[in-house]
PDB file of C-alpha atoms in Angstrom:
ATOM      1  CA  UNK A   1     -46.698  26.050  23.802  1.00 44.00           C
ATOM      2  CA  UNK A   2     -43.685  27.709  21.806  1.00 48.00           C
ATOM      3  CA  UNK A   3     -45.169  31.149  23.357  1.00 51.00           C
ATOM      4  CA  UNK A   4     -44.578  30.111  26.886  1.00 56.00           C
ATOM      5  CA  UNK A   5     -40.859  28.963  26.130  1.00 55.00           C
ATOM      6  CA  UNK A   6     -39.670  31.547  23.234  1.00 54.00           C
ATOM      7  CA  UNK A   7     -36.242  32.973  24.036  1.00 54.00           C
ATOM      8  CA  UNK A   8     -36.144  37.001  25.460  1.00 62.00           C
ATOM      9  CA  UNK A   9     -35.907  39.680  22.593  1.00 70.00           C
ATOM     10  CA  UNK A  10     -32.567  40.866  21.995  1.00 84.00           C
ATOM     11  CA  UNK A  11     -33.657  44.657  21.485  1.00 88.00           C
ATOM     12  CA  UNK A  12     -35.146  46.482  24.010  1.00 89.00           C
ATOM     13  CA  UNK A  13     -36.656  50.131  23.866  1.00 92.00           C
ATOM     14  CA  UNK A  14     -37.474  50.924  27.722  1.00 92.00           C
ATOM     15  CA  UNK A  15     -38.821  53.932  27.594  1.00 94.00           C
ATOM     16  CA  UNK A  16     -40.321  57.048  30.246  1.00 95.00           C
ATOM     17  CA  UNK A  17     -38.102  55.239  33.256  1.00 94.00           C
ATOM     18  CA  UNK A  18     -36.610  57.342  36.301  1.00 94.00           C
ATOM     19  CA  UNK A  19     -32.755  56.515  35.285  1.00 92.00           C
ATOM     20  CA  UNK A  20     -30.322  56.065  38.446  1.00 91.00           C
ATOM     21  CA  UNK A  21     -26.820  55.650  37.223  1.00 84.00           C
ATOM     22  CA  UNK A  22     -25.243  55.074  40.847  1.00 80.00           C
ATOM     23  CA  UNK A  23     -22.851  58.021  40.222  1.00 84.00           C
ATOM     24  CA  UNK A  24     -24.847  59.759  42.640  1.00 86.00           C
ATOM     25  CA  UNK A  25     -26.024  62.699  39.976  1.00 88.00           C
ATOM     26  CA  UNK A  26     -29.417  63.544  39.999  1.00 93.00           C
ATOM     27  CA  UNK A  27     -31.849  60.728  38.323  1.00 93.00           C
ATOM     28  CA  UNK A  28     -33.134  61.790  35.212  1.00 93.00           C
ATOM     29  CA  UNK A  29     -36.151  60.925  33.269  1.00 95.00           C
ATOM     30  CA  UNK A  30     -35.154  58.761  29.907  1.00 95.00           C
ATOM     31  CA  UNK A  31     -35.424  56.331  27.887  1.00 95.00           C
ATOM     32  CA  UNK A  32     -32.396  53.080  27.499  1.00 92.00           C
ATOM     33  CA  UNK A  33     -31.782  50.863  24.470  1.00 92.00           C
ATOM     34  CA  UNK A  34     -30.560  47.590  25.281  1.00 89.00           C
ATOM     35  CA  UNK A  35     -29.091  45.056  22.740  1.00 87.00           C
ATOM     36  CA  UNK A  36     -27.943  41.290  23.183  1.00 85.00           C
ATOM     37  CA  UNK A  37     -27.418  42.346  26.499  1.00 80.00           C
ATOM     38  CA  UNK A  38     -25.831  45.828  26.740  1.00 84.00           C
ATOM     39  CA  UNK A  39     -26.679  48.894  27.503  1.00 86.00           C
ATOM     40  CA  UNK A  40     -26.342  50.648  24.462  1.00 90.00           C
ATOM     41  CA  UNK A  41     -27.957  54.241  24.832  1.00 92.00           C
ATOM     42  CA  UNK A  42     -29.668  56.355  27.424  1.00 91.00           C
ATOM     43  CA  UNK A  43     -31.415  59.804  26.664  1.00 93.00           C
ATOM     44  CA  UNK A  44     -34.440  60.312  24.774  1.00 94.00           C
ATOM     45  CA  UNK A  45     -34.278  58.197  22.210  1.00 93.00           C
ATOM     46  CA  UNK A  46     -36.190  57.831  18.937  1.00 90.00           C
ATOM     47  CA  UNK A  47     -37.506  54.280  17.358  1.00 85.00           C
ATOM     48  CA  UNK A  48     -35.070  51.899  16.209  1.00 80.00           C
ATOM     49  CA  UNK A  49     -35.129  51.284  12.661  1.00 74.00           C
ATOM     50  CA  UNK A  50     -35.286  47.263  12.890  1.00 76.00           C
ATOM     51  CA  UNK A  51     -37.773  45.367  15.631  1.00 80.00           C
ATOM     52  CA  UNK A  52     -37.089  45.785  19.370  1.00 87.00           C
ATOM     53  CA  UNK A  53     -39.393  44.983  22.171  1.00 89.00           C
ATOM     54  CA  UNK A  54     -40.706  48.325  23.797  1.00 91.00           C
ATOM     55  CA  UNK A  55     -41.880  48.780  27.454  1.00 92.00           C
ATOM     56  CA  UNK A  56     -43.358  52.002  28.670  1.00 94.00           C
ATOM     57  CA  UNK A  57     -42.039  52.385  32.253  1.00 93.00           C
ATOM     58  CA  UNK A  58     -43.317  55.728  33.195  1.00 93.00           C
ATOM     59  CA  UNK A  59     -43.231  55.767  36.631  1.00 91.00           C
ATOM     60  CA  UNK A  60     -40.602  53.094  37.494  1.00 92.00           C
ATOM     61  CA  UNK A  61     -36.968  53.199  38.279  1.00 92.00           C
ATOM     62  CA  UNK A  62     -34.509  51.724  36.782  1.00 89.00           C
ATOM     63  CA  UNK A  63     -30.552  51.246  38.235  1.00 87.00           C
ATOM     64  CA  UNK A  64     -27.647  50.903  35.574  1.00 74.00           C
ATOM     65  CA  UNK A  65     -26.042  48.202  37.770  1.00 69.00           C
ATOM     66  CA  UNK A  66     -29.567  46.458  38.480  1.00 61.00           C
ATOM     67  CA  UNK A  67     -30.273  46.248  34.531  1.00 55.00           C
ATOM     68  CA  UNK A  68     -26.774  45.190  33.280  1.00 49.00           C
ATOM     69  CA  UNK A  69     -27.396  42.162  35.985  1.00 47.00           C
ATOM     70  CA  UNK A  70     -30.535  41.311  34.992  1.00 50.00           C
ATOM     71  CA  UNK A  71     -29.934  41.146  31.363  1.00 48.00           C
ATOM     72  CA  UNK A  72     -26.369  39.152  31.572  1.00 47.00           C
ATOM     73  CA  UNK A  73     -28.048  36.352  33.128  1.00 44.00           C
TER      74      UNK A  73
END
């Protein structure tokens, strides 16, 4: 039961995502860190020394705005 109600990671490694950062540039392709909530890098990143959870979102899009909401809740 403890699986179903563990708390989120705090470090994230999303990587291979279609970045929009509502600037209105040009979305690039690249990866974001995120840690206890903020966005902490964008680019192509390498591994984090310590643990982080990593997703593989080649072929989705992410929005700066849409991820800083989703992880301050």
């Amino acid at each position: 039961l403890a699986l179903f109600f563990a708390p989120p990671p705090d470090a994230w490694w999303l990587k291979n995502a279609l970045v929009v950062d509502g600037t209105g540039k040009t979305p690039v392709r690249a990866d974001v860190r995120l840690r206890d909530g903020r966005i902490l890098a964008v680019g192509r990143l390498e591994p984090a020394e310590d643990a982080e959870t990593v997703r593989d979102l080649a072929g989705a899009t992410l929005v700066e705005h849409a991820v800083h909401d989703a992880v301050e809740r």
